[in-house]
Short mmCIF file of C-alpha atoms and ligand atoms in Angstrom, two decimals:
data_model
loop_
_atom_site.label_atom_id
_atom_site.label_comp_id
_atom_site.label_asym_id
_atom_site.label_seq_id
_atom_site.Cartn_x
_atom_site.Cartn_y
_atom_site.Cartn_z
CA UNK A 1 148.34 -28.24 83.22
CA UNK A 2 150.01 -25.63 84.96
CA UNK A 3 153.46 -26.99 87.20
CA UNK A 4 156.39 -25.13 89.13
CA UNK A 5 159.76 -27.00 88.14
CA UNK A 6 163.07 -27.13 86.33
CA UNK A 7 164.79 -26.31 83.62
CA UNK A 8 168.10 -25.76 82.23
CA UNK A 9 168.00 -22.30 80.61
CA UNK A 10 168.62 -19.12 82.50
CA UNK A 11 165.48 -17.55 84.55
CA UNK A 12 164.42 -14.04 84.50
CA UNK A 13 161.00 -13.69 86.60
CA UNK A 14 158.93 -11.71 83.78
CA UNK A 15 159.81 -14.56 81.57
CA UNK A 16 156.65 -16.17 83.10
CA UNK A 17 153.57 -16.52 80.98
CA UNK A 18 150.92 -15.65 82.75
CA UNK A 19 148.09 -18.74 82.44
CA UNK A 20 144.68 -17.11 82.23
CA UNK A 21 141.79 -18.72 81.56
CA UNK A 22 141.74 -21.92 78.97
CA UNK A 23 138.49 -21.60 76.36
CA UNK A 24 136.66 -24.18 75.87
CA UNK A 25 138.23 -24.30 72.22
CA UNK A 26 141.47 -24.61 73.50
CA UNK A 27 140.66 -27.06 75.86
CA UNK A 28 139.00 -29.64 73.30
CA UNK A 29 141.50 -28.89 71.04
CA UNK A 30 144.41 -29.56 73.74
CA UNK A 31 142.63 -32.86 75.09
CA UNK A 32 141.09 -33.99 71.91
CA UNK A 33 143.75 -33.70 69.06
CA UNK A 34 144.70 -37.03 68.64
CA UNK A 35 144.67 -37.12 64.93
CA UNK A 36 147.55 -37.68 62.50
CA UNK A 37 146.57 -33.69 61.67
CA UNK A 38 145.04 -31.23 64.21
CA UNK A 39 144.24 -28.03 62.47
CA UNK A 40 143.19 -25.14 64.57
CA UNK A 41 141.73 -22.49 62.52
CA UNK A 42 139.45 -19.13 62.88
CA UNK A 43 139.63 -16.07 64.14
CA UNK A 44 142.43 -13.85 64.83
CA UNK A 45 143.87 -13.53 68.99
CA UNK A 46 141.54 -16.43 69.29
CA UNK A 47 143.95 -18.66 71.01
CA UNK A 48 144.89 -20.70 68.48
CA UNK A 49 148.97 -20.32 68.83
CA UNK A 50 148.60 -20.72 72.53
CA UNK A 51 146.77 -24.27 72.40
CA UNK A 52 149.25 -25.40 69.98
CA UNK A 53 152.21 -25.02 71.73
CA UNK A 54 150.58 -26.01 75.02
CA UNK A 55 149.38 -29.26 73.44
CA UNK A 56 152.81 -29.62 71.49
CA UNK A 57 154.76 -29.62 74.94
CA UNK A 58 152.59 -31.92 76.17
CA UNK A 59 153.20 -34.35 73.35
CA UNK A 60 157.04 -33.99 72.87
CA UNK A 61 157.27 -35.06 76.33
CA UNK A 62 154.94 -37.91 75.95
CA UNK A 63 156.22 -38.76 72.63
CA UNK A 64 158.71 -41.77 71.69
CA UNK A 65 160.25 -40.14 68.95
CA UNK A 66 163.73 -37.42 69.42
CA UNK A 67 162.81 -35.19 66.78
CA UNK A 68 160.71 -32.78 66.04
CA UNK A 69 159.82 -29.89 63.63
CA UNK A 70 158.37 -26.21 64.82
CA UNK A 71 157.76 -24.19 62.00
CA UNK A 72 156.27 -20.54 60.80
CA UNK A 73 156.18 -18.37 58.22
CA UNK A 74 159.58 -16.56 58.63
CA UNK A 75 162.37 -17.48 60.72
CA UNK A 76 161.21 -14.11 63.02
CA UNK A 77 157.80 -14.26 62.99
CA UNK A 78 158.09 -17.85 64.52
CA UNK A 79 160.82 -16.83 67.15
CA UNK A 80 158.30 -14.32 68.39
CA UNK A 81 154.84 -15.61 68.02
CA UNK A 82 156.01 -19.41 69.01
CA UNK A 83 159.33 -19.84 70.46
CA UNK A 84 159.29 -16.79 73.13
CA UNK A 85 155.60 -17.88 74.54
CA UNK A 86 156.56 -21.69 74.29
CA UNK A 87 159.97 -21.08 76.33
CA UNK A 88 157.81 -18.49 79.16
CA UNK A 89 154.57 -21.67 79.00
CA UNK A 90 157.78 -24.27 79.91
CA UNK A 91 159.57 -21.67 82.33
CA UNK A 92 155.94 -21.94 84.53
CA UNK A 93 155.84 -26.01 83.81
CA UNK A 94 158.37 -28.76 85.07
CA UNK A 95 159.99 -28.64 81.94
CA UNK A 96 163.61 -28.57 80.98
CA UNK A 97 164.41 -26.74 77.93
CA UNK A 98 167.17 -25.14 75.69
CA UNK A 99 167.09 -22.81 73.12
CA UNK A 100 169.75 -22.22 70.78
CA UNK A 101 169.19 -19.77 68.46
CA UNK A 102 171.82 -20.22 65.88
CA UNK A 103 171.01 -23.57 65.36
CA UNK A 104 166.96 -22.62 65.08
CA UNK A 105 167.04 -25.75 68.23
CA UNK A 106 164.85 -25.61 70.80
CA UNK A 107 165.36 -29.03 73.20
CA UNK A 108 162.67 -29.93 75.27
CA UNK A 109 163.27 -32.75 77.98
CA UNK A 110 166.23 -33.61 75.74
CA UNK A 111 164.28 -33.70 72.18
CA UNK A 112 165.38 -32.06 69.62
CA UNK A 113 162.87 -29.57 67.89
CA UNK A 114 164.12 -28.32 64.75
CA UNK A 115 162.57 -24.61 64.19
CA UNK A 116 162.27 -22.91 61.04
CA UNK A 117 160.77 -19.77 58.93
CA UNK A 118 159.06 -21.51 56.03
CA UNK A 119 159.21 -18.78 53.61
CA UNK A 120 163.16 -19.20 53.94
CA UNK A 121 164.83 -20.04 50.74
CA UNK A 122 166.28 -23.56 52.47
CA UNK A 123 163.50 -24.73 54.07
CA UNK A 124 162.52 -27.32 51.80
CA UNK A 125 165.92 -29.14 51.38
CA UNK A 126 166.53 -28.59 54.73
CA UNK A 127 163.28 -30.85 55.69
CA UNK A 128 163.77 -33.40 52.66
CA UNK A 129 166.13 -35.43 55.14
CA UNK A 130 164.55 -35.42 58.06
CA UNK A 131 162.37 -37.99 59.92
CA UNK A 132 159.99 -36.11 63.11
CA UNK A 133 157.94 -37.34 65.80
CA UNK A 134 155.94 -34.11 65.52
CA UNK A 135 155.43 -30.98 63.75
CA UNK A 136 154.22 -27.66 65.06
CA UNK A 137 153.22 -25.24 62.50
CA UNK A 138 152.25 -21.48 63.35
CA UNK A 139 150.59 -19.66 60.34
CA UNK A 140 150.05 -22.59 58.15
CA UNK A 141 148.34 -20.74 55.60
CA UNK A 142 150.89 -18.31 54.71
CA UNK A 143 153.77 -21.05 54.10
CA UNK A 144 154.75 -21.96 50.74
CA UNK A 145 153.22 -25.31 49.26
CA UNK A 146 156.40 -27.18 48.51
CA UNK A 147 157.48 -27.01 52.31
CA UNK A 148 154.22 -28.00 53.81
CA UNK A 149 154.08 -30.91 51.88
CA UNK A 150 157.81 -31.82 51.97
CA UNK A 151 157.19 -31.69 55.61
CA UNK A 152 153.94 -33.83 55.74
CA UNK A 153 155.97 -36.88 54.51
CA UNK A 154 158.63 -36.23 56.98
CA UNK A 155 156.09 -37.42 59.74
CA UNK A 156 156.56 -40.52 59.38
CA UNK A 157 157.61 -41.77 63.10
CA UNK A 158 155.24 -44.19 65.00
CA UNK A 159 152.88 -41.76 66.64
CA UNK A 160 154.06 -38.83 64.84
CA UNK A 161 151.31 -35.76 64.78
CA UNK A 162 150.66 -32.70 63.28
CA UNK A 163 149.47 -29.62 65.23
CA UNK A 164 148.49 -26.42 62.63
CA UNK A 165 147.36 -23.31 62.71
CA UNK A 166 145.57 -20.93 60.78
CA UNK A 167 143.70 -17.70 59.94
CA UNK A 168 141.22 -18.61 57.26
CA UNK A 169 142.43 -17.68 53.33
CA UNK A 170 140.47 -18.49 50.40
CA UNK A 171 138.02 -21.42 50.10
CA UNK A 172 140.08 -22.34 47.25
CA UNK A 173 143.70 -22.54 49.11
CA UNK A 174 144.71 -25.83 48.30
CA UNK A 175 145.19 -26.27 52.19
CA UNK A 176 141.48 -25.66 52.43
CA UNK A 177 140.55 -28.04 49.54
CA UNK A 178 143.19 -30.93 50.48
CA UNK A 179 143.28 -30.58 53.69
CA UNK A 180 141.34 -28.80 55.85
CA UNK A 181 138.05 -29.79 54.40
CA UNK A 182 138.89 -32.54 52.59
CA UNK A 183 135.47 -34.51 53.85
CA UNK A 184 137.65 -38.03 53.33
CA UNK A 185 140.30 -37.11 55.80
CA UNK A 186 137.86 -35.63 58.00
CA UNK A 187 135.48 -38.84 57.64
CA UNK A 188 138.07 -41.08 58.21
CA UNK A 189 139.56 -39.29 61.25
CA UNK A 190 142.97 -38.69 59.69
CA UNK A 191 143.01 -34.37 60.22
CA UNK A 192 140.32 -33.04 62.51
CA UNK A 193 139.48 -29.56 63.07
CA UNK A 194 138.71 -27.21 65.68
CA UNK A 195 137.28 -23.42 64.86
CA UNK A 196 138.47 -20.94 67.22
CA UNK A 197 136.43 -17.92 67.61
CA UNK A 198 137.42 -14.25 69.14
CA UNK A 199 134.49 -14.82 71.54
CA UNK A 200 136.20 -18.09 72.73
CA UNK A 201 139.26 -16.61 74.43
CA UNK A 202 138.34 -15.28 77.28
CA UNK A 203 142.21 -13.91 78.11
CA UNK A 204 141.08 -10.36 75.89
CA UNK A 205 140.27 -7.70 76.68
CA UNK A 206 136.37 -7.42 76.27
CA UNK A 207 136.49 -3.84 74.72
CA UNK A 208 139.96 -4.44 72.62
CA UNK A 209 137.00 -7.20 71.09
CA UNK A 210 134.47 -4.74 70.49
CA UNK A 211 136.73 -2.24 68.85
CA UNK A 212 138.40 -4.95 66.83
CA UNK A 213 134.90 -5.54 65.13
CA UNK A 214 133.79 -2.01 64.82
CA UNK A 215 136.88 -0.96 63.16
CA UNK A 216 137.23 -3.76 60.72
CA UNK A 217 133.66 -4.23 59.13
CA UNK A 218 134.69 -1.65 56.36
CA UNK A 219 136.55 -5.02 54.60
CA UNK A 220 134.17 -7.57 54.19
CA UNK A 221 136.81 -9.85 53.48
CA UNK A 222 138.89 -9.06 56.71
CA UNK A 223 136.16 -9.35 58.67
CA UNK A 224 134.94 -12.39 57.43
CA UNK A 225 138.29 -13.96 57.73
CA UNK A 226 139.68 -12.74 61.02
CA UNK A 227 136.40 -11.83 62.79
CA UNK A 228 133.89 -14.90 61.94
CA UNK A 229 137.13 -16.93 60.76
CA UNK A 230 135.24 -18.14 57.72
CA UNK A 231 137.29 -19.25 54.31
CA UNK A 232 135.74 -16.78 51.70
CA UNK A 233 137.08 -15.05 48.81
CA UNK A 234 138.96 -11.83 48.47
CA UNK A 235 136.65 -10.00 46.09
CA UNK A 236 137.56 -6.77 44.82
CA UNK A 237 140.40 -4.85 45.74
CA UNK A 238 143.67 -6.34 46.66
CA UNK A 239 144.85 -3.93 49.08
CA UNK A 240 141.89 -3.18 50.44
CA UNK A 241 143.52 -1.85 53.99
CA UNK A 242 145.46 1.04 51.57
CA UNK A 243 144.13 4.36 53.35
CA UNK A 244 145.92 7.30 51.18
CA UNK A 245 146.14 9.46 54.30
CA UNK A 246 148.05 6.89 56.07
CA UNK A 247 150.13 4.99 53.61
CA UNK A 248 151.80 8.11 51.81
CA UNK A 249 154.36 10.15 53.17
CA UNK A 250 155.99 13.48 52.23
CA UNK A 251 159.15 13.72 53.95
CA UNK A 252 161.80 10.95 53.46
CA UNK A 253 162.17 8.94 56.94
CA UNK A 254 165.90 7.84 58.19
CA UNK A 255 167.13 5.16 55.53
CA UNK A 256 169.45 1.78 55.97
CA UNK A 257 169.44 1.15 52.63
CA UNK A 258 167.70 1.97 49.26
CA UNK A 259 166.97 -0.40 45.76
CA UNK A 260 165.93 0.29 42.65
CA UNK A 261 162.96 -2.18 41.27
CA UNK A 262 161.40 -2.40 37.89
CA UNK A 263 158.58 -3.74 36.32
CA UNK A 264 158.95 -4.13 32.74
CA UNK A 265 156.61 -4.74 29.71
CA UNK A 266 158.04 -4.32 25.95
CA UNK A 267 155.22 -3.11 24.44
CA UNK A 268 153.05 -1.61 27.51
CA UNK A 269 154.17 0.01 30.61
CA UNK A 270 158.00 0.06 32.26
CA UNK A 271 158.05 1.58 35.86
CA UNK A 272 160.96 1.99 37.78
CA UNK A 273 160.62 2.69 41.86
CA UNK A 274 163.10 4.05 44.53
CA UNK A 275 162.46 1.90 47.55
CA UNK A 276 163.91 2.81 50.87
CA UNK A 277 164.19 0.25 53.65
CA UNK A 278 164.02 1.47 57.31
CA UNK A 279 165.40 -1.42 59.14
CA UNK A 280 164.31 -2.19 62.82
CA UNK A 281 165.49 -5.26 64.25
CA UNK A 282 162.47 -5.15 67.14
CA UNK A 283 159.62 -3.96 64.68
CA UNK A 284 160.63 -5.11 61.40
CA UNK A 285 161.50 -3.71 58.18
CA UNK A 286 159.37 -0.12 56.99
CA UNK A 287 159.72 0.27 53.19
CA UNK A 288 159.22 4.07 51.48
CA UNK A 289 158.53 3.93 47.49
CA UNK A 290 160.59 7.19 47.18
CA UNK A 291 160.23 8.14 43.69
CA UNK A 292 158.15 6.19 40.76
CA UNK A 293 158.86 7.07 36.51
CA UNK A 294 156.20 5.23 34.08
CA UNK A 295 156.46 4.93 30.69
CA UNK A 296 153.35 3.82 28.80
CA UNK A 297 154.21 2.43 25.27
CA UNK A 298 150.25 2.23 24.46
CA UNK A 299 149.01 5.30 25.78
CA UNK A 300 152.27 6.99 23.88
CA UNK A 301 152.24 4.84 20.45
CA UNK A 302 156.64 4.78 20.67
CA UNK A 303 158.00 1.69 22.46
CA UNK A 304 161.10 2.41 24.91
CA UNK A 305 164.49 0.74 23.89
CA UNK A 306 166.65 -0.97 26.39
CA UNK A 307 169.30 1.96 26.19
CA UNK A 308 166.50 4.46 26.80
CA UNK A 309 165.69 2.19 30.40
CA UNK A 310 169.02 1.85 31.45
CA UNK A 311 169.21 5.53 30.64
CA UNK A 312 166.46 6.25 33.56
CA UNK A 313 168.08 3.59 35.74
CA UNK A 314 171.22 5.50 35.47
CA UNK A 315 169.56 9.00 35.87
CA UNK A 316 167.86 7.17 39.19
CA UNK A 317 171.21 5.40 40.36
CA UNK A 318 172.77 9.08 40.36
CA UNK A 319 170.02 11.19 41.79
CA UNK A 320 170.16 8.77 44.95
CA UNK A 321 174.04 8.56 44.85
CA UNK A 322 173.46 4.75 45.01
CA UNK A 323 176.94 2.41 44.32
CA UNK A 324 177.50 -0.90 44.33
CA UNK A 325 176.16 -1.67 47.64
CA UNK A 326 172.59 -0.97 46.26
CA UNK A 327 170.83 -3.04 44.21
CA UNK A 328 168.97 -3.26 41.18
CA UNK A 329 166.06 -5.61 41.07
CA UNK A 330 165.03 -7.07 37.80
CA UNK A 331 162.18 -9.47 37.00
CA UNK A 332 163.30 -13.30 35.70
CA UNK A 333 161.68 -12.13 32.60
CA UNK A 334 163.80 -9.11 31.89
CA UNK A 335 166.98 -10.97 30.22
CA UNK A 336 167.74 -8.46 27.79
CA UNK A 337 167.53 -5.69 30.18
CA UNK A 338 169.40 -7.22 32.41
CA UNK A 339 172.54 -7.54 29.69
CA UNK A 340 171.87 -4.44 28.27
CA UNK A 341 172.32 -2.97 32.58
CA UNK A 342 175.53 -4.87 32.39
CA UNK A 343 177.37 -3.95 29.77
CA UNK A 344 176.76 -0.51 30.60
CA UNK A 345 179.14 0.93 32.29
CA UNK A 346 177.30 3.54 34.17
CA UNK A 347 175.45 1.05 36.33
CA UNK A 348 177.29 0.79 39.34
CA UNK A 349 174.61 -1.03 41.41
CA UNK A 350 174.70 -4.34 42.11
CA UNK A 351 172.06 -6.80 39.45
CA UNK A 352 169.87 -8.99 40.97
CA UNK A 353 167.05 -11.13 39.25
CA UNK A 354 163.99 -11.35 41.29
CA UNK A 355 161.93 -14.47 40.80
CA UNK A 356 158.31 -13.36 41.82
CA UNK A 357 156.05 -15.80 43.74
CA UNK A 358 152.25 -13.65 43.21
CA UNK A 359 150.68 -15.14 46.47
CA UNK A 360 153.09 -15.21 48.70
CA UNK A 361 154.37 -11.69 47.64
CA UNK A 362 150.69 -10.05 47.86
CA UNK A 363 150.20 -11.83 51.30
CA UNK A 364 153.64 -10.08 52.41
CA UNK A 365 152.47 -6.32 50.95
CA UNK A 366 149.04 -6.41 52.37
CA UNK A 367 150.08 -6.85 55.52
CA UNK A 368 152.57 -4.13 55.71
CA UNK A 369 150.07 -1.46 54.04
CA UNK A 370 148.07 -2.67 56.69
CA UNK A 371 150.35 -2.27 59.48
CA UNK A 372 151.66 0.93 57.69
CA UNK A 373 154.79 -0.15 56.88
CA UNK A 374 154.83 0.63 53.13
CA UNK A 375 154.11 4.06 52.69
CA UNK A 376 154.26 5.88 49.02
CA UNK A 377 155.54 9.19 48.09
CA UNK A 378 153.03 11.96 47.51
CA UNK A 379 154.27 12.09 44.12
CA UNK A 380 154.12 8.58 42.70
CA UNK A 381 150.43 9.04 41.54
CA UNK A 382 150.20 5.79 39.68
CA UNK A 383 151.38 3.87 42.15
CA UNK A 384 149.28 5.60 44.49
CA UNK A 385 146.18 4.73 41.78
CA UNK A 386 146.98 1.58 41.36
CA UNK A 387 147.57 0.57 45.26
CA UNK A 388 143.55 1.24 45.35
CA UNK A 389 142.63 -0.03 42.38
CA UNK A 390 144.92 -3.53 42.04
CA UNK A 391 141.90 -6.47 42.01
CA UNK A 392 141.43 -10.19 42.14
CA UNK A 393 140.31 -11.59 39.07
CA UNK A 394 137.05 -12.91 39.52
CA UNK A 395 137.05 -15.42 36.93
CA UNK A 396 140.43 -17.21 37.92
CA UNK A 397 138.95 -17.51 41.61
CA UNK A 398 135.99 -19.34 40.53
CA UNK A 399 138.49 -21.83 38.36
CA UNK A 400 140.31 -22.05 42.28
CA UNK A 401 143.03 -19.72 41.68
CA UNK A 402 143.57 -16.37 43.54
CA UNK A 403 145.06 -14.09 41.00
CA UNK A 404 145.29 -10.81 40.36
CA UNK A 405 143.89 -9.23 37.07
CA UNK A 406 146.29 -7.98 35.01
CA UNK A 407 144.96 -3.94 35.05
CA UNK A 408 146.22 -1.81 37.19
CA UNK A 409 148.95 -4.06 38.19
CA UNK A 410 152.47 -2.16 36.68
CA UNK A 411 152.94 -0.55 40.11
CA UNK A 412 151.97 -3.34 42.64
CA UNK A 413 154.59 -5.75 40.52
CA UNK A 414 157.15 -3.22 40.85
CA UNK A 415 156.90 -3.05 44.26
CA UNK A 416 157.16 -6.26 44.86
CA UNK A 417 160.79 -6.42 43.65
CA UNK A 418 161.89 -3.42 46.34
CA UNK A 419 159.93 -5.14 49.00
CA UNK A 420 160.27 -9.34 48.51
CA UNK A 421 163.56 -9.09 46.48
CA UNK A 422 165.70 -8.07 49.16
CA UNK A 423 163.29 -10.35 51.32
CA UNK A 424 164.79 -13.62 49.45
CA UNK A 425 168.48 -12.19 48.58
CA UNK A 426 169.61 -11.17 51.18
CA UNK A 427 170.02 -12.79 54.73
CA UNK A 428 170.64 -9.72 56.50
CA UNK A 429 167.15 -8.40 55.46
CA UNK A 430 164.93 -8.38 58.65
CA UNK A 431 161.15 -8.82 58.25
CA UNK A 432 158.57 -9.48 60.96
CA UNK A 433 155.32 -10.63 59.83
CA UNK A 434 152.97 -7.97 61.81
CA UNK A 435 151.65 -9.36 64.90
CA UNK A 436 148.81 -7.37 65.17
CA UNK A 437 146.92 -4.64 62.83
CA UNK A 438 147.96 -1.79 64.01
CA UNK A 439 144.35 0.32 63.77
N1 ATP B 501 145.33 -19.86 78.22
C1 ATP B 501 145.73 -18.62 78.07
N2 ATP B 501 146.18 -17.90 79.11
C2 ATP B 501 146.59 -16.63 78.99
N3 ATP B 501 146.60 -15.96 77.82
C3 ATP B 501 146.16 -16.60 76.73
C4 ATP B 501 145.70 -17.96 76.80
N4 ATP B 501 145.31 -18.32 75.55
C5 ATP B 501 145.54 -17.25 74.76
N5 ATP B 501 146.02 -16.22 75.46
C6 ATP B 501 146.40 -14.89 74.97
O1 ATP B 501 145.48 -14.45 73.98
C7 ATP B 501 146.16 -13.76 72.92
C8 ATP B 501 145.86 -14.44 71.60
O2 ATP B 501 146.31 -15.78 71.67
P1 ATP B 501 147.06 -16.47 70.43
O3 ATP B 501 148.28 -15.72 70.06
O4 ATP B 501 147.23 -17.90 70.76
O5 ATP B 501 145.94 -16.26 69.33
P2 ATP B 501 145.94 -16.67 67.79
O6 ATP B 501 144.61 -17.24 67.51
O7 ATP B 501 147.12 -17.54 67.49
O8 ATP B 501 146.07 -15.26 67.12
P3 ATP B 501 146.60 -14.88 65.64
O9 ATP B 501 145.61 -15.44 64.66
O10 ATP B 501 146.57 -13.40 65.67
O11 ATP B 501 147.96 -15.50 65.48
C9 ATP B 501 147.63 -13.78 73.28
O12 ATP B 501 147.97 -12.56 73.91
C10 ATP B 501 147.75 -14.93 74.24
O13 ATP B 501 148.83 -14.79 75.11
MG1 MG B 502 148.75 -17.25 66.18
#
């Protein structure tokens, strides 16, 4: 598989990768995957991204068809976990290539592959017109449900495949139940599947394997996942990789920018959060919940007015000298606080509505508390409570739905409006999906 050749973008000589040794995995799954879907699924670092895009070379070049689709999960994540090792596998083969960014094109032997993030607002009307040859998607799992299936139908070219991959999620992901083991397509030959294990790539480090295990059997659910790769469901707590002594912080890191976020019940709890964004083009995005104010209509027997909230948003606004290149982050479902915010005149921040999507949104907060990107201030105790004690709601799983129970959840969705909300506003807001848990 390996060649020396050509090809037409500019050579540096660490821009090699370095071909170790194919598992046996990857090399059924690069020989074998001749179905309209090829899902390769299982453990974490078990090779799965590698035998993809070695495969998906293979068949571009083969392939009759000019165009092509490479997706992930954000525009970044893709560029580093697919595009960068795809360009260094085709710098060591005889294949030409070009890769312009702006466009998201990467050409191989003069095919067009269109590349995208997923999770980016466009995506979907951006694949309703096409027609593809091919699609390579990284991180399958994680994408929202109206691309991948806008982008199914897109396949539609003579020949056309699909080449996925995957961490396992819930048994009850609908990418699990329609696809992945959907016994009719897998009967009938239309998707098959390959499980990739940690003990099938033998390009790790042996002891980086041991100590992944060791240090991950505290979560069952992790470990079942990422370690056996097995679809199970994520009982009990919700961020269940929140260690207090790691994810709080006591002195206020450098800032690029800061937001205020809400979340907002008439008759039970309002909580407002300061959230501070360090941005790092090369890392991706750290967020700091600065400061936290609850109100609890119950536990106090007086419901809060929409004066008395824009009161504390003002009061916040001031304390953090924020203007109107901050923003303020409102739920969808907060219409009269959001006309009561702008008819005061006070409010100089910006007023954005944030439209929450649950999963996607939990997916993109458990993986920063794990990779200790979202760290709390000493001081917010509830949200400091409620980041341990946020849970899946057992009943809803077994109906097939993942969803969080609605205890303990005031915090976590006010969060999500500091973290996501600048996430799907703004196109200057950089976020990496973690590559690796940082332990
Ligand atoms: N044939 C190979 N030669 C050299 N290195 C390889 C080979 N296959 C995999 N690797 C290396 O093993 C590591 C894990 O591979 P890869 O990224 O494909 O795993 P993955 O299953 O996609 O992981 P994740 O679930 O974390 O995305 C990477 O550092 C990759 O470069
Ligand atoms: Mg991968």
């Amino acid at each position: 598989m390996k060649r020396a050749g050509k090809n037409t973008s500019k050579r540096k000589s660490n821009d090699y990768f370095r071909f170790g040794k194919w598992g046996e995995t990857s090399l059924d799954f690069i020989f074998c995957s001749d179905a309209w879907i090829n899902v390769a699924e299982g453990s974490v670092r078990s090779g799965k991204t590698i035998a993809c895009n070695q495969r998906f070379v293979e068949f571009v070049q083969k392939s009759d068809s000019d165009e092509f689709l490479i997706s992930g999960k954000t525009s970044q994540s893709l560029r580093r976990n697919v595009i960068k090792p795809l360009m260094k596998m085709m710098n060591t083969d005889d294949v030409s290539y070009d890769y312009r960014k702006h466009d998201g094109e990467l050409e191989i032997e003069g095919k067009i592959c269109y590349t995208m993030g997923f999770n980016d607002e466009k995506a979907v009307d951006v694949i309703a017109g096409m027609t593809v040859g091919g699609w390579l998607a990284d991180e399958i799992a994680r994408c929202p449900r109206s691309a991948v299936e806008m982008a199914i139908s897109r396949c539609s070219d003579i020949g056309a495949k699909m080449f996925w991959n995957t961490n396992p999620d819930s048994p009850y992901h609908y990418l699990y139940e329609n696809y992945i083991n959907n016994h009719d397509l897998l009967k009938s030959g239309t998707l098959k599947r390959w499980k990739f294990l940690l003990d099938d790539n033998p390009n790790l480090d042996p002891q980086y394997v041991i100590e992944l295990k060791r240090v991950n059997q505290k979560s069952e659910v992790f470990y079942k996942r990422n370690i056996l790769g097995e679809w199970v469901i994520a009982e009990g707590a919700i961020y269940d990789k929140f260690i207090e002594s790691e994810n709080t912080f006591n002195l206020h890191p450098h800032l690029h920018d800061i937001n205020i976020c809400c979340d907002y019940g008439v008759s039970t709890v309002t909580t407002f959060g300061v959230m501070g964004i360090h941005k790092d083009p090369l890392e991706g995005n750290s967020y700091y919940l600065l400061t936290e104010t609850y109100y609890d209509a119950e536990e106090t027997g007086v419901t809060q007015s929409d004066s008395e909230r824009v009161d504390t948003i003002v009061t916040l606004q001031d304390d953090y000298k924020l203007t109107n290149k901050n923003t303020l982050y409102l739920p969808h479902d907060a219409a009269s606080l959001k006309s009561a915010c702008e008819k005061d005149k006070r409010i100089k921040m910006r007023i954005e509505t944030y439209t929450p999507n649950t999963y996607e949104d939990i997916n993109t907060i458990q993986d920063l508390i794990a990779n200790r990107k979202f760290k709390i201030h000493n001081s917010c105790t509830h949200s400091i409570t409620q980041a341990q004690t946020y849970c899946w709601d057992k009943k809803s799983q077994q109906r097939g739905e993942d969803k969080p129970l609605k205890i303990n959840d005031h915090c976590p969705d006010m969060w999500r409006g500091g973290i996501c909300g600048p996430m799907k506003t703004s196109k200057k807001s950089i976020y990496h999906a973690p590559r690796r848990i940082q332990l």
